[in-house]
mmCIF file of N, CA and C in Angstrom:
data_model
loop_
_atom_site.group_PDB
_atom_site.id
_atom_site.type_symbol
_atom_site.label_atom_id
_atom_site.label_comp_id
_atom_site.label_asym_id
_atom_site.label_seq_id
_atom_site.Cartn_x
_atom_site.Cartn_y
_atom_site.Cartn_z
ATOM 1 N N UNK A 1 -12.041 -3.079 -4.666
ATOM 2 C CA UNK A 1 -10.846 -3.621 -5.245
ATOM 3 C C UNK A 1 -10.190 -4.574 -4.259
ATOM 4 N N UNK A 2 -9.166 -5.508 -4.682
ATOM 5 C CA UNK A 2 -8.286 -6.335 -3.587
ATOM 6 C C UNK A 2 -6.805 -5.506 -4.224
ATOM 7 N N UNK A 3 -6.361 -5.536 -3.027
ATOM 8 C CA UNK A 3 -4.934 -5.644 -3.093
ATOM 9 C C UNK A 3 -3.933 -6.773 -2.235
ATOM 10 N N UNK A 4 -2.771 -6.734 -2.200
ATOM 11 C CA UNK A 4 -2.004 -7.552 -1.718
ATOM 12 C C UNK A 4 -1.316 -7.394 -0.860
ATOM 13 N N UNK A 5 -1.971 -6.266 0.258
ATOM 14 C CA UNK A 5 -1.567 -5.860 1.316
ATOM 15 C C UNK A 5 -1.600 -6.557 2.430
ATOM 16 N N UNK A 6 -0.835 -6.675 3.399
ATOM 17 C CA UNK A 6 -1.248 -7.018 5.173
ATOM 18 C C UNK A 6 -2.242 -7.178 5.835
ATOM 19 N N UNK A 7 -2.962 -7.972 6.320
ATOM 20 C CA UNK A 7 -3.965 -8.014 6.573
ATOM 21 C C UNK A 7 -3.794 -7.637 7.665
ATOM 22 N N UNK A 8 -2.853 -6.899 8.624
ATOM 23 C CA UNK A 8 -3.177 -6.781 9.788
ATOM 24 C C UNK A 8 -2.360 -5.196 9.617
ATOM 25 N N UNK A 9 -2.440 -4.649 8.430
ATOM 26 C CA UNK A 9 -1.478 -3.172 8.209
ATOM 27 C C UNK A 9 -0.476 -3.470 9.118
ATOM 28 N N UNK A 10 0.487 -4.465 8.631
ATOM 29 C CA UNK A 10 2.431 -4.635 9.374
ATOM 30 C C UNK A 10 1.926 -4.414 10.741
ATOM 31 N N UNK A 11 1.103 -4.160 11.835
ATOM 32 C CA UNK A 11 0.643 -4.391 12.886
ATOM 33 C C UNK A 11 2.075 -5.052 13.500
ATOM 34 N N UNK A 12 2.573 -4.286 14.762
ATOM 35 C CA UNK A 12 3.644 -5.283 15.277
ATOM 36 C C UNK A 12 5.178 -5.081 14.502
ATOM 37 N N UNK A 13 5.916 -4.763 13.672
ATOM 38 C CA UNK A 13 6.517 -4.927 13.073
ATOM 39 C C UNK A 13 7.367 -3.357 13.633
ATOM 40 N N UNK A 14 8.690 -3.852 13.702
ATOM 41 C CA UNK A 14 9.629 -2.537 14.177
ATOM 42 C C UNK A 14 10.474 -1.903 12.987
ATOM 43 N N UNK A 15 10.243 -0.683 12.932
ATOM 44 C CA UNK A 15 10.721 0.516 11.980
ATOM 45 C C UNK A 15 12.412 0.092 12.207
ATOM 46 N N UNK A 16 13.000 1.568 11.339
ATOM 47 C CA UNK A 16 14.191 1.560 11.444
ATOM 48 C C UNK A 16 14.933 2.141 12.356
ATOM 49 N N UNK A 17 13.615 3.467 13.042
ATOM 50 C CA UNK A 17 14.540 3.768 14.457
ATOM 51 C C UNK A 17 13.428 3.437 15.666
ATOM 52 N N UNK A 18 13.544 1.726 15.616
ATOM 53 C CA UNK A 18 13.213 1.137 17.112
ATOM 54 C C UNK A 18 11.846 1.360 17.455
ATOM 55 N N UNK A 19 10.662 2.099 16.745
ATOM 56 C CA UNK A 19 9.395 1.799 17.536
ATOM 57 C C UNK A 19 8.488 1.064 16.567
ATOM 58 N N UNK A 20 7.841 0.730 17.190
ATOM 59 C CA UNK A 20 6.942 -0.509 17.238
ATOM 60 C C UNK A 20 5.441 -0.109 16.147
ATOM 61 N N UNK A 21 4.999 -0.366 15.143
ATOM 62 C CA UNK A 21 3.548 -0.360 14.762
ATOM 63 C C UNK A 21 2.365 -0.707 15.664
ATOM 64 N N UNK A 22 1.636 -0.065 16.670
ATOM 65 C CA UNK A 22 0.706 -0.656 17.230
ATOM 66 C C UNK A 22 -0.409 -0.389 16.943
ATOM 67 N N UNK A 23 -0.775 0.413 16.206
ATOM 68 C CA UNK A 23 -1.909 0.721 15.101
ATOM 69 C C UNK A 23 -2.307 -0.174 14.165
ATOM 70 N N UNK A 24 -1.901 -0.613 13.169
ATOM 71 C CA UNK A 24 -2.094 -1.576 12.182
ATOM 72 C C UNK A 24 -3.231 -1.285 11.319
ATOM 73 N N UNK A 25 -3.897 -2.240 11.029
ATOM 74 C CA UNK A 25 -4.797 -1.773 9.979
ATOM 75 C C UNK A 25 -6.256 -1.237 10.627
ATOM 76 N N UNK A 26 -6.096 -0.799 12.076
ATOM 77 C CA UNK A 26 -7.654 -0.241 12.691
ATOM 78 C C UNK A 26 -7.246 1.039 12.255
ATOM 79 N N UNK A 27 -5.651 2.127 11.869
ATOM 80 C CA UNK A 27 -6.067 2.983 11.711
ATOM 81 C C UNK A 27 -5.189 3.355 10.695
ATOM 82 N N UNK A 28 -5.235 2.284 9.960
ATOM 83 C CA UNK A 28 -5.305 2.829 8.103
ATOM 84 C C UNK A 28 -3.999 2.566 7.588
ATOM 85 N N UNK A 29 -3.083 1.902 8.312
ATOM 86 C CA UNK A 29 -1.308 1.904 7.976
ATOM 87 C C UNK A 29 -1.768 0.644 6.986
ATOM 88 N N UNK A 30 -0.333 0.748 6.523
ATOM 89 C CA UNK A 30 0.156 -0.017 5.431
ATOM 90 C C UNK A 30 -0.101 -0.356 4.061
ATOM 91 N N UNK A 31 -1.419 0.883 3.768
ATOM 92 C CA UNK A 31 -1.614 0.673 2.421
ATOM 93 C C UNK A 31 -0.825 0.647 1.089
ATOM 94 N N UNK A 32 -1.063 -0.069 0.160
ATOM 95 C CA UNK A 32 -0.555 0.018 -0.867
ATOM 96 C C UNK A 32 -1.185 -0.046 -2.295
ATOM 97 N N UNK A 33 -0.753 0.172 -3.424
ATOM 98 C CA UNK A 33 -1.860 -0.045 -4.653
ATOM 99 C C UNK A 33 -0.498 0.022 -5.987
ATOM 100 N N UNK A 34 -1.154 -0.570 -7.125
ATOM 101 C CA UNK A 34 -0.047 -0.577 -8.101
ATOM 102 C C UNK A 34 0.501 0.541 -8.648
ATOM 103 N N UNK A 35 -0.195 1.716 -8.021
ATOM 104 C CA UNK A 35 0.140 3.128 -8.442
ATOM 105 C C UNK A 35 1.109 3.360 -8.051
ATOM 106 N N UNK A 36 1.765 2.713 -6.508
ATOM 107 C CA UNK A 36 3.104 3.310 -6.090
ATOM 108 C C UNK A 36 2.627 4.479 -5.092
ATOM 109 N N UNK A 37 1.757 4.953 -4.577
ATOM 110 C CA UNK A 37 1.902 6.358 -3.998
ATOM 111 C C UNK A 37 2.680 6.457 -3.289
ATOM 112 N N UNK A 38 3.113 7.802 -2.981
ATOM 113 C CA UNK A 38 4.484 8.374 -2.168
ATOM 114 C C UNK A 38 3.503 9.212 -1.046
ATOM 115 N N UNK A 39 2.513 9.612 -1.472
ATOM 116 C CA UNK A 39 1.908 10.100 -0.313
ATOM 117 C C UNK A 39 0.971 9.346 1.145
ATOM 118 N N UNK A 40 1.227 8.238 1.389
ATOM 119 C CA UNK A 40 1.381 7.272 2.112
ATOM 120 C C UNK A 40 1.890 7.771 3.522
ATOM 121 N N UNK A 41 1.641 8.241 4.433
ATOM 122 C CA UNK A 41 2.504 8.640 5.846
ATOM 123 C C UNK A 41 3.084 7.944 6.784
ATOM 124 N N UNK A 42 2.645 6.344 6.542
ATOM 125 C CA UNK A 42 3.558 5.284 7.361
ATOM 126 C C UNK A 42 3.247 4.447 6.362
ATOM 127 N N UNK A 43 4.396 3.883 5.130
ATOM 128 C CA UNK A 43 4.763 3.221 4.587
ATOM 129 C C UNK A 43 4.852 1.373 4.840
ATOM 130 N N UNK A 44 3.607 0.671 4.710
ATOM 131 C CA UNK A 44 3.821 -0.677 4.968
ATOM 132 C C UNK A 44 5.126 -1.177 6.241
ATOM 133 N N UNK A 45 5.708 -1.670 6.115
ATOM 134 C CA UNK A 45 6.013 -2.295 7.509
ATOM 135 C C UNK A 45 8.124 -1.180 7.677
ATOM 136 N N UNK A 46 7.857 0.005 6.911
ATOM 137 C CA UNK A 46 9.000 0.852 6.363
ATOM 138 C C UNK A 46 8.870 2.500 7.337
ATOM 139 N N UNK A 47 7.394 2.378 8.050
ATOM 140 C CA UNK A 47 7.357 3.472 8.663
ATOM 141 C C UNK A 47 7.171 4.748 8.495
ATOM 142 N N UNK A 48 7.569 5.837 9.063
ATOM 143 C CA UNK A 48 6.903 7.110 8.648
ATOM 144 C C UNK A 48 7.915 7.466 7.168
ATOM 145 N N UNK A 49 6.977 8.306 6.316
ATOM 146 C CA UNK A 49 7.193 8.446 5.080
ATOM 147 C C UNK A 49 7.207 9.932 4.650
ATOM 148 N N UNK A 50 8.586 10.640 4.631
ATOM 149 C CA UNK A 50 8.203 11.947 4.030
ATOM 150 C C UNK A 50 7.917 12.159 2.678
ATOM 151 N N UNK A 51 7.744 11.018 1.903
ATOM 152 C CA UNK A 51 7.595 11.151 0.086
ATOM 153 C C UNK A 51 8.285 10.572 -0.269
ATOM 154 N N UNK A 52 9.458 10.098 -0.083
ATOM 155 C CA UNK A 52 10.196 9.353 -0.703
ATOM 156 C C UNK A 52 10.054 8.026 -1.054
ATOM 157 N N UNK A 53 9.411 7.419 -0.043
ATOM 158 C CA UNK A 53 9.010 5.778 0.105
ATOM 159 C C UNK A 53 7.553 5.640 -1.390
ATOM 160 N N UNK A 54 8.090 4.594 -1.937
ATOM 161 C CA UNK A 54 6.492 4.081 -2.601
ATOM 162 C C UNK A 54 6.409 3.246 -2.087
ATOM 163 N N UNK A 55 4.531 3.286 -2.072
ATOM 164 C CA UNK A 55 4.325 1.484 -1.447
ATOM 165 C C UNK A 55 3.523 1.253 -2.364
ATOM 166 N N UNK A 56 3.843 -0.207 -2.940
ATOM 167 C CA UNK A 56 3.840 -0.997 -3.978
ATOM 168 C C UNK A 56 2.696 -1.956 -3.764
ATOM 169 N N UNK A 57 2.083 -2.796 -4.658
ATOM 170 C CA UNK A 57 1.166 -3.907 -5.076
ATOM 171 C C UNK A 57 0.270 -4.214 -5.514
ATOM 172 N N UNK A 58 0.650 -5.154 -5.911
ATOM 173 C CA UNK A 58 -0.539 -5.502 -7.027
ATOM 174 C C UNK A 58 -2.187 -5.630 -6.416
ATOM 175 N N UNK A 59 -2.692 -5.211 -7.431
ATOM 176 C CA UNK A 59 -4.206 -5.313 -7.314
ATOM 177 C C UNK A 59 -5.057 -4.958 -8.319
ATOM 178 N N UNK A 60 -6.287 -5.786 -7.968
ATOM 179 C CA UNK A 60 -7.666 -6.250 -9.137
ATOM 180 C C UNK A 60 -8.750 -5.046 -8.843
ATOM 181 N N UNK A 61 -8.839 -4.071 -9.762
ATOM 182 C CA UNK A 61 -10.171 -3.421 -9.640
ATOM 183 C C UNK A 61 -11.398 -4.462 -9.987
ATOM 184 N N UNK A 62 -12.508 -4.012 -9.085
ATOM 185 C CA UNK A 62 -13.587 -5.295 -9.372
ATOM 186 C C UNK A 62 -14.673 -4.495 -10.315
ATOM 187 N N UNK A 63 -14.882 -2.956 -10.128
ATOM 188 C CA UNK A 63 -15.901 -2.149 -10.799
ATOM 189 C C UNK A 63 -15.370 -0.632 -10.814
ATOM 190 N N UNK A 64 -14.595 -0.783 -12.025
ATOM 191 C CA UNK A 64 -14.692 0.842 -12.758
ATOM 192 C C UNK A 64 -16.184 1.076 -13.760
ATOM 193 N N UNK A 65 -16.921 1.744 -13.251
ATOM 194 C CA UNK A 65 -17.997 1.837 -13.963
ATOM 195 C C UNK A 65 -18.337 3.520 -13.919
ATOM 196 N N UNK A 66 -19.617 3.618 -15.049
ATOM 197 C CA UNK A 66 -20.372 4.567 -14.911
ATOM 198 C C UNK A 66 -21.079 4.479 -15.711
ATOM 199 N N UNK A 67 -22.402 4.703 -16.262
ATOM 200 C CA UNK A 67 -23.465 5.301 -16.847
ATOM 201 C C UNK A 67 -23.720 4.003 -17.598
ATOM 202 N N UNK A 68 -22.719 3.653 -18.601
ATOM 203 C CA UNK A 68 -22.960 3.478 -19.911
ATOM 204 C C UNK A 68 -21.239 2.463 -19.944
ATOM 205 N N UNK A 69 -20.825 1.885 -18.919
ATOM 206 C CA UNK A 69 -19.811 1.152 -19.439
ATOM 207 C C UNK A 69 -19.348 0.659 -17.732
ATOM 208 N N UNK A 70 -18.748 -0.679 -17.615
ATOM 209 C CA UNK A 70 -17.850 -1.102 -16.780
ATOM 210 C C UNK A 70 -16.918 -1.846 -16.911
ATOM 211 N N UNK A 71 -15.830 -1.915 -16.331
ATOM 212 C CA UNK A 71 -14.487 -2.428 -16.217
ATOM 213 C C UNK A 71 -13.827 -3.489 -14.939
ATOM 214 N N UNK A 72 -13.590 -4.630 -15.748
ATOM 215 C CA UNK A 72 -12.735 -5.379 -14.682
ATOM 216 C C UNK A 72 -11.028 -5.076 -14.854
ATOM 217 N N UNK A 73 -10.454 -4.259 -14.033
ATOM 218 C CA UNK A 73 -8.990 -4.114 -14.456
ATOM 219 C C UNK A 73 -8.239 -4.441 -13.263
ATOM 220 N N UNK A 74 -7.060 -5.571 -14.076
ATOM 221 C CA UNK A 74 -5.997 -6.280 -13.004
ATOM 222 C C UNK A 74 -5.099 -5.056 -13.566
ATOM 223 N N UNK A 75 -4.203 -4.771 -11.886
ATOM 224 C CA UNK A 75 -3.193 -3.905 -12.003
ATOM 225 C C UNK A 75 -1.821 -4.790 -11.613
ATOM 226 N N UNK A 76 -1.122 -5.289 -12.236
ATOM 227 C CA UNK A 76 -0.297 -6.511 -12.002
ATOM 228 C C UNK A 76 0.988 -5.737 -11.454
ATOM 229 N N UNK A 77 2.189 -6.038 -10.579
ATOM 230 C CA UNK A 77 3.811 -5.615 -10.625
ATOM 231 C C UNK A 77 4.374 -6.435 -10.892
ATOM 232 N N UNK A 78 5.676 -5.899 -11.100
ATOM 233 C CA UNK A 78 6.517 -7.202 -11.385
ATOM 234 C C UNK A 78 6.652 -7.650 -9.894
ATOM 235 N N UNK A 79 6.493 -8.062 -8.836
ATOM 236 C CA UNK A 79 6.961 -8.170 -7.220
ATOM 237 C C UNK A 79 5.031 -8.981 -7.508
ATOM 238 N N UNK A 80 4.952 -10.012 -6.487
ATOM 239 C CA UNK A 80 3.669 -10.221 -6.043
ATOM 240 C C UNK A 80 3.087 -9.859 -4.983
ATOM 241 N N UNK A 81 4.396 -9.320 -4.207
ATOM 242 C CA UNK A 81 3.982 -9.123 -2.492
ATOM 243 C C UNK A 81 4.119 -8.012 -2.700
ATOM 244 N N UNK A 82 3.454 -7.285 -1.832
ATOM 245 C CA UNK A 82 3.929 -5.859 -1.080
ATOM 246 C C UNK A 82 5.464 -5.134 -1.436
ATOM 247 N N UNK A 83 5.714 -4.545 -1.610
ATOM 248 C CA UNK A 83 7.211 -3.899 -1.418
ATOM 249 C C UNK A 83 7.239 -2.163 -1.020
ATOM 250 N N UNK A 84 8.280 -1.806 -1.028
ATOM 251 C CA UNK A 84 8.680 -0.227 -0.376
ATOM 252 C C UNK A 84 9.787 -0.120 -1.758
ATOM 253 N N UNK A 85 9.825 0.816 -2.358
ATOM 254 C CA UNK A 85 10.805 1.535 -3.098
ATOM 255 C C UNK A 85 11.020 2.880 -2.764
ATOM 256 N N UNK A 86 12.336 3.067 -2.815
ATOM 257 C CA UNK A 86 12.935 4.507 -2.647
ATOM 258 C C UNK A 86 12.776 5.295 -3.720
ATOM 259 N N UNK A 87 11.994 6.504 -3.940
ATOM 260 C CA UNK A 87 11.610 6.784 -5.102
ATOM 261 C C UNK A 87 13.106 8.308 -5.207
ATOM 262 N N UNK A 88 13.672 8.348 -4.358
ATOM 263 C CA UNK A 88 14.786 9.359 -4.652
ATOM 264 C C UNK A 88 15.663 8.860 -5.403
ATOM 265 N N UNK A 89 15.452 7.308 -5.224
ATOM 266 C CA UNK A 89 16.995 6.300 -5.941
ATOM 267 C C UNK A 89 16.678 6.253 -7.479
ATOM 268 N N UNK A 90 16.290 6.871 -8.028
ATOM 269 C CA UNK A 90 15.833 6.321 -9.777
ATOM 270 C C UNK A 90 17.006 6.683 -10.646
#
C-alpha cells in the first residue's frame, strides 16, 4: 500500500515536553493509515501516545486479494497530509 506519511517517520521533530525524535522511520515511528489507529505508541510528529491520539492519512491499497478475486482500494480523508486527532475530543 502507499500512504501519506513522512518519509523520514517526523525524524528530528520536538514533542510537547521538549525531546527530540531520533529514531524516525529506522524504528517504525510515525505511522499512519485512513483507519485512524489509536494504538500507535509515538504518534507522527505528536509523540508518545496513550490511545488517545489518532494518526490519520490517506492511502491506496495496491492488492487486496485472494483466491478468486482482487482489489484496488483508495482510502481517501478529508485532510491530504498526515494529521493527529484527539480522539477523547468527539
Amino acid at each position: 500500500y502507499f500512504s501519506a506519511m513522512d518519509q523520514y517517520g517526523w525524524q528530528g521533530s520536538t514533542y510537547e515536553d521538549g525531546n527530540v525524535n531520533q529514531a524516525g522511520w529506522t524504528r517504525g515511528l510515525g505511522y499512519c493509515d485512513a483507519q485512524c489507529p489509536t494504538d500507535i505508541k509515538f504518534t507522527q510528529d505528536a509523540g508518545w501516545n496513550a490511545g488517545e491520539l489518532k494518526s490519520c492519512c490517506p492511502e491506496m491499497d495496491l492488492l487486496e486479494a485472494n483466491r478468486l478475486s482482487a482489489a484496488l482500494t483508495p482510502h481517501p480523508c478529508m485532510n491530504p497530509e498526515p494529521f493527529v486527532c484527539d480522539s477523547s475530543a468527539q
